[in-house]
PDB file of C-alpha atoms in Angstrom:
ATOM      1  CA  UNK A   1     104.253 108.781  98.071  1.00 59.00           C
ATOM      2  CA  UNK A   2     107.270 111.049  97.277  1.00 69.00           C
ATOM      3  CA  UNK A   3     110.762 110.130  95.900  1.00 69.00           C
ATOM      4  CA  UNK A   4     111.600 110.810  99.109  1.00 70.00           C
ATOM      5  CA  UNK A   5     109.853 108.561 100.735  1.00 75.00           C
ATOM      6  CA  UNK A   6     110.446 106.004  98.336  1.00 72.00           C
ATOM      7  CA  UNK A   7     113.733 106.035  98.925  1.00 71.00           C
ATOM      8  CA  UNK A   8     113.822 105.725 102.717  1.00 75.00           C
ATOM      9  CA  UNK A   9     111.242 102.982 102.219  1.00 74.00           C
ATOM     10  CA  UNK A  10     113.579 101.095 100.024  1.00 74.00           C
ATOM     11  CA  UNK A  11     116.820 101.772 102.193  1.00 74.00           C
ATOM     12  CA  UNK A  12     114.630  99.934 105.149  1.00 76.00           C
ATOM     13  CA  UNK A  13     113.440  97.280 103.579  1.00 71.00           C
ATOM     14  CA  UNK A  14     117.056  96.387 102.077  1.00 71.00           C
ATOM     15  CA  UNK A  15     118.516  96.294 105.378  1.00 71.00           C
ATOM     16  CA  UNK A  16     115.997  94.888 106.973  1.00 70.00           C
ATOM     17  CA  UNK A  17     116.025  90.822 106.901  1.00 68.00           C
ATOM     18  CA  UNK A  18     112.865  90.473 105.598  1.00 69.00           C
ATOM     19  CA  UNK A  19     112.273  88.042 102.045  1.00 68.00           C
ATOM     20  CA  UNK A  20     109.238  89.557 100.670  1.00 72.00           C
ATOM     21  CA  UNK A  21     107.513  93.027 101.524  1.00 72.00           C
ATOM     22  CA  UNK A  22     104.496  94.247 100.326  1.00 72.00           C
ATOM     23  CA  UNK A  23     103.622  98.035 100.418  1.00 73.00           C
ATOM     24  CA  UNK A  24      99.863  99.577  99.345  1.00 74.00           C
ATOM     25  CA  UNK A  25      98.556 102.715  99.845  1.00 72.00           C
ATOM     26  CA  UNK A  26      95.501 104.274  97.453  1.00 68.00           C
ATOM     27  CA  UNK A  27      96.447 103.198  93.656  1.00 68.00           C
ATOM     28  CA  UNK A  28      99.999 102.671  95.103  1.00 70.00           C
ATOM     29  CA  UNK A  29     101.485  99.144  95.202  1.00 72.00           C
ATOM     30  CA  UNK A  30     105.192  98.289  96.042  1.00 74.00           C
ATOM     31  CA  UNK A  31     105.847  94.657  96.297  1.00 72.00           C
ATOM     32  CA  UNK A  32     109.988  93.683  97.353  1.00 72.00           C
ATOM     33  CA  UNK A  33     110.855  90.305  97.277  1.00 63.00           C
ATOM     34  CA  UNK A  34     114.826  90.170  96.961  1.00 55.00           C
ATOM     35  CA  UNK A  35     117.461  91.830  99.932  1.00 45.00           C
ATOM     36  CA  UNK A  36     119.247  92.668  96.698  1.00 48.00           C
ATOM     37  CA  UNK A  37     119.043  95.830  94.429  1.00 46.00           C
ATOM     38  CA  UNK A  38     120.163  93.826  91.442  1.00 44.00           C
ATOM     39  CA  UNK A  39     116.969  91.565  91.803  1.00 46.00           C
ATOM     40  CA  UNK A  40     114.590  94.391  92.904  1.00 46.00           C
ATOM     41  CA  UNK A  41     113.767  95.430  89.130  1.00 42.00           C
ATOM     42  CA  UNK A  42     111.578  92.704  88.724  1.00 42.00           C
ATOM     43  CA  UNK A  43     109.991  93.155  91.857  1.00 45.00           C
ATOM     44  CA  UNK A  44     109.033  97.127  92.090  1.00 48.00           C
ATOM     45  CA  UNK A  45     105.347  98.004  90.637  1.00 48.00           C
ATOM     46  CA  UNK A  46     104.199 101.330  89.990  1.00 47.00           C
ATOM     47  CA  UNK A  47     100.114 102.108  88.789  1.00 49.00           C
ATOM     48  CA  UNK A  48      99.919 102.876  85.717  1.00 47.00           C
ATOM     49  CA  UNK A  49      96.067 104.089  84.917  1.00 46.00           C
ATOM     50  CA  UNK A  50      93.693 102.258  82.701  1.00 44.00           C
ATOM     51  CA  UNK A  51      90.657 104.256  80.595  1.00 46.00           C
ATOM     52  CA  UNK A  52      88.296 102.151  82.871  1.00 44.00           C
ATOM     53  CA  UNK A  53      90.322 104.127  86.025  1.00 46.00           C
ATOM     54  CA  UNK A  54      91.513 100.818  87.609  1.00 47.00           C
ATOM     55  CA  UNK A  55      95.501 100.427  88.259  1.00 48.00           C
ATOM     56  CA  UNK A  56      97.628  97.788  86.991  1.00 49.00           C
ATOM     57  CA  UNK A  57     100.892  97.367  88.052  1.00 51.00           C
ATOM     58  CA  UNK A  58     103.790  97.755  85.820  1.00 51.00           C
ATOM     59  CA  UNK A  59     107.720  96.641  86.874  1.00 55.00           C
ATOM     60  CA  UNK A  60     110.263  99.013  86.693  1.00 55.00           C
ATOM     61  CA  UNK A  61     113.497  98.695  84.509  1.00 55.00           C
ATOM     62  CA  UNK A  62     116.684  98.186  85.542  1.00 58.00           C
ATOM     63  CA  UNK A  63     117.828 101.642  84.674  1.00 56.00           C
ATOM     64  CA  UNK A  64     114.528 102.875  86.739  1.00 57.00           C
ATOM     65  CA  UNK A  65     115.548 101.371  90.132  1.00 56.00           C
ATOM     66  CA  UNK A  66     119.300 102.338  88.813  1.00 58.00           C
ATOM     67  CA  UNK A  67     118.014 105.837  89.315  1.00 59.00           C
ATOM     68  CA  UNK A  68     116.054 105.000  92.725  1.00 60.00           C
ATOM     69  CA  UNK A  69     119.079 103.485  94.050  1.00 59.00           C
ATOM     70  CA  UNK A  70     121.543 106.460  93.346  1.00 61.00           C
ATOM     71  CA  UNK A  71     119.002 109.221  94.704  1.00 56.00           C
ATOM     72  CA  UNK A  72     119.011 106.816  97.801  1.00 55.00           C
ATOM     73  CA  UNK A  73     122.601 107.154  98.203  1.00 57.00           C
ATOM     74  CA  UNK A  74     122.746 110.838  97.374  1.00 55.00           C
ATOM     75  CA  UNK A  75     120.304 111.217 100.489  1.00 52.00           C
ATOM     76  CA  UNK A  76     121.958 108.774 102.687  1.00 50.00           C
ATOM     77  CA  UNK A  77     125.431 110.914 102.142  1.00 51.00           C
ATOM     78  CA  UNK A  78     123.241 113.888 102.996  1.00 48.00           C
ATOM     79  CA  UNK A  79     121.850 112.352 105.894  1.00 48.00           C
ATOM     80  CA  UNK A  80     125.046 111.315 107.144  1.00 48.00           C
ATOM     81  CA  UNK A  81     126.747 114.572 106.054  1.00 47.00           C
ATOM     82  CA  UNK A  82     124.463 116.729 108.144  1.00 46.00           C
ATOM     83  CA  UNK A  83     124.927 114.479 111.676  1.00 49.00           C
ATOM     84  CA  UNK A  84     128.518 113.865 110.930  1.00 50.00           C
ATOM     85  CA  UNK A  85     128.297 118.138 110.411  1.00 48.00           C
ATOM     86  CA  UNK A  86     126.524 118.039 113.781  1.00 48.00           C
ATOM     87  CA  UNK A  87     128.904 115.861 115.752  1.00 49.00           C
ATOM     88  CA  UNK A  88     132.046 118.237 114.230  1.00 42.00           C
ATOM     89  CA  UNK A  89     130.736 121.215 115.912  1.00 49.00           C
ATOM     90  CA  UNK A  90     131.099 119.773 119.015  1.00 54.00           C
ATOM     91  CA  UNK A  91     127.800 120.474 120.263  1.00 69.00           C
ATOM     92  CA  UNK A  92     127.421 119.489 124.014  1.00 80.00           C
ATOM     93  CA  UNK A  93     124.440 117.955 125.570  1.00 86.00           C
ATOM     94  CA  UNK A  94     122.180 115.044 126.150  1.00 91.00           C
ATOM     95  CA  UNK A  95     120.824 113.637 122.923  1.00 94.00           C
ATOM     96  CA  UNK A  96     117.781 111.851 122.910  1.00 94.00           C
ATOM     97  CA  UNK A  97     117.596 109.381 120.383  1.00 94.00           C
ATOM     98  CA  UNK A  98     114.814 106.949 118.537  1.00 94.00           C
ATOM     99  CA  UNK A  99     114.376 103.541 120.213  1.00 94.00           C
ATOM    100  CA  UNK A 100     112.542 102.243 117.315  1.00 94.00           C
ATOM    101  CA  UNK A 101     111.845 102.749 113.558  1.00 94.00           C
ATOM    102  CA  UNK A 102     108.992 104.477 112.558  1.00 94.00           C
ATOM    103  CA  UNK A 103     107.367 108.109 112.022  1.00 95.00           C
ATOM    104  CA  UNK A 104     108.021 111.232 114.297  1.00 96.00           C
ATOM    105  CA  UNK A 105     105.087 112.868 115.530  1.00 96.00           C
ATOM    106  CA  UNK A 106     106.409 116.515 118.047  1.00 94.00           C
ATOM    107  CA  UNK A 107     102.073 116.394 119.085  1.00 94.00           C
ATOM    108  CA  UNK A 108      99.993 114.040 119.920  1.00 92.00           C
ATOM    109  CA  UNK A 109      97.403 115.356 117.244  1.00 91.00           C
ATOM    110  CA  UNK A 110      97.862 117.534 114.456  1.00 89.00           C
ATOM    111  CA  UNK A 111      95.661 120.481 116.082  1.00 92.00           C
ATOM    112  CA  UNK A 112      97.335 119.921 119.137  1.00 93.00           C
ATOM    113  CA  UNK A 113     100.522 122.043 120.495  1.00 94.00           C
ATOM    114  CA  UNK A 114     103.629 119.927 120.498  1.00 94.00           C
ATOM    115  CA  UNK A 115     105.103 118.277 123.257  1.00 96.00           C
ATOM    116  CA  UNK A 116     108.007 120.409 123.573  1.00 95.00           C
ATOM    117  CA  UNK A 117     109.790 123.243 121.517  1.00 94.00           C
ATOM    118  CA  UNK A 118     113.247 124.296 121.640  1.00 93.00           C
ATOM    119  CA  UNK A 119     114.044 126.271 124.946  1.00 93.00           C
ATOM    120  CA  UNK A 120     111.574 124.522 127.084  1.00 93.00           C
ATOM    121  CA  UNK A 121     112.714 122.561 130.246  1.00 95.00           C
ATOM    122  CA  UNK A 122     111.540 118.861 130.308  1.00 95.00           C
ATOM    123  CA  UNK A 123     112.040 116.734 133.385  1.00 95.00           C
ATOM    124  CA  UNK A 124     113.058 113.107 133.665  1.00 93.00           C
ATOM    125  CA  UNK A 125     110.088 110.746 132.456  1.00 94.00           C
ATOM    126  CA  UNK A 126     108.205 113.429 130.266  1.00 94.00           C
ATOM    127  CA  UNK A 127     106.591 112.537 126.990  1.00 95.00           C
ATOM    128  CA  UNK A 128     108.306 115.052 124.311  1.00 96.00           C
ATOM    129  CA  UNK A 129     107.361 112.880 121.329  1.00 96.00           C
ATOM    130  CA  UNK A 130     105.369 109.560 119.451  1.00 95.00           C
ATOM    131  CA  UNK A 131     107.195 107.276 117.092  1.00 95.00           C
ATOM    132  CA  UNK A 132     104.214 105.432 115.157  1.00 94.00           C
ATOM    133  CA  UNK A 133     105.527 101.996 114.463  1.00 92.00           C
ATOM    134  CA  UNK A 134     102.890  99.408 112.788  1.00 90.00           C
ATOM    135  CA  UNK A 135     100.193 101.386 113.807  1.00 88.00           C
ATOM    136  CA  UNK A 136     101.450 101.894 117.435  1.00 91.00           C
ATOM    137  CA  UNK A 137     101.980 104.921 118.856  1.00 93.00           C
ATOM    138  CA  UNK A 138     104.833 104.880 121.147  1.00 94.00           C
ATOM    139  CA  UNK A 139     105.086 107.916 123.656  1.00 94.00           C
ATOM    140  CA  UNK A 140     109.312 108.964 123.967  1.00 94.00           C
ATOM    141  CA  UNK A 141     110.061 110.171 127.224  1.00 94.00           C
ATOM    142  CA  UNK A 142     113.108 112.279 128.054  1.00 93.00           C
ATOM    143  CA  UNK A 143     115.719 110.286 129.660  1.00 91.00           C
ATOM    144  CA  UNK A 144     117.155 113.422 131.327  1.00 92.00           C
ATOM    145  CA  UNK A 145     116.373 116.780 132.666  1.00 93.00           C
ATOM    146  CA  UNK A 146     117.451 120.291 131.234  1.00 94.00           C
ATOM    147  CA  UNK A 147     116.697 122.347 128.228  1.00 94.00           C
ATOM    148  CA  UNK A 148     115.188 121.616 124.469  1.00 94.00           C
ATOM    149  CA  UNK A 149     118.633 122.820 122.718  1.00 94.00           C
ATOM    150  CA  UNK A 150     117.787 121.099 119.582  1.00 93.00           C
ATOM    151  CA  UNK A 151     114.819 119.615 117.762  1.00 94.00           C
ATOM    152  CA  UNK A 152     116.411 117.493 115.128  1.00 94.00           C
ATOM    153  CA  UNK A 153     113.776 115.886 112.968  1.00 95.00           C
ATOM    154  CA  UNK A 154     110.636 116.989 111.445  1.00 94.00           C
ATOM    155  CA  UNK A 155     107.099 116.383 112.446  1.00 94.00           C
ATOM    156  CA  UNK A 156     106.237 113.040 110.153  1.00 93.00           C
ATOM    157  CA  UNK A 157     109.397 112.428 109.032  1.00 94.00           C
ATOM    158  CA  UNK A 158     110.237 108.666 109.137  1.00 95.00           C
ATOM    159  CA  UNK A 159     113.072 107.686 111.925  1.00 94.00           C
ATOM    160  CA  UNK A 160     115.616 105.001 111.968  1.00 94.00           C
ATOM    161  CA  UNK A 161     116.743 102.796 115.588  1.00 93.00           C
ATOM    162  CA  UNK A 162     119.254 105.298 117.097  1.00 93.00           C
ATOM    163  CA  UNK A 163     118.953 108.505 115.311  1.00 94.00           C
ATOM    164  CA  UNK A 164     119.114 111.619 117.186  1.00 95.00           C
ATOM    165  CA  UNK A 165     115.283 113.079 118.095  1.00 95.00           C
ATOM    166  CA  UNK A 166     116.639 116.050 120.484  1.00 95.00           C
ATOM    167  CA  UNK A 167     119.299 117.592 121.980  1.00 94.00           C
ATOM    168  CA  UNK A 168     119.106 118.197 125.904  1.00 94.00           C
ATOM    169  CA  UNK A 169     121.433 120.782 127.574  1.00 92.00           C
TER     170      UNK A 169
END
């Protein structure tokens, strides 16, 4: 898991209403238990390896999540900096936007074509995305017809309720 990642994991679990969260993936364990950053240094675990190769989890410091918690904000800004950009310019069109949080997938496989690129025409109804949400994969449909002006996430990039997935003209 990257910084990155981290980072957006953290901002959604601290707004979320959840009391405890529990996050493992390979030799990676994250464990939340407090809405609060203040109270989150005793709760974050990172592996650290042992000669026999098995992971136990050490807590980060307070300066640690310190540093977590201001290379969250420096990406929110820039998050918000690039859609606040994006609204300025006055762009015109339809924008399709993420009913749900989860992970943006443009194919429905990663040998297959995407759904849509920019400059193709959808219709009304047609799939032009998947969110995966708890394992789910929930086809997006374009709400509109027209023309892909603008694809504005990433394939696999985590998206939040209401962010901007495409812009229709």
């Amino acid at each position: 898991m990257e910084i990155k990642e981290l980072c957006q994991l953290i901002q959604t679990v601290s707004k979320s209403n959840l009391s405890k969260f529990f996050y493992e993936e390979n030799d990676i364990k994250i464990s939340m238990s407090s809405k609060n950053f203040e109270n989150l240094a005793e709760s974050f675990t990172v592996p650290v390896g042992q000669p026999s190769g098995e992971a136990n989890p050490v807590p980060l410091t307070t300066t640690e999540v310190s540093t977590a918690r201001e290379s969250l904000e420096d990406l929110s800004s820039l998050n918000t900096d690039v859609q606040q950009e994006g609204r300025e310019k006055g762009k015109s069109g339809h924008q399709i936007t993420s009913p749900l949080v989860g992970v943006f997938y443009s194919a429905p496989s990663e040998e297959a074509e995407p759904f849509v690129k920019i400059g193709d025409q959808v219709k009304e109804g047609q799939v032009v995305a998947i969110i995966e949400a708890m394992k789910l994969m929930n086809e997006i449909e374009c709400d509109c017809s027209g023309t892909v002006a603008e694809i504005l996430v990433q394939n696999g990039q985590a998206v939040e309720y209401g962010q901007p997935l495409f812009r229709i003209i």
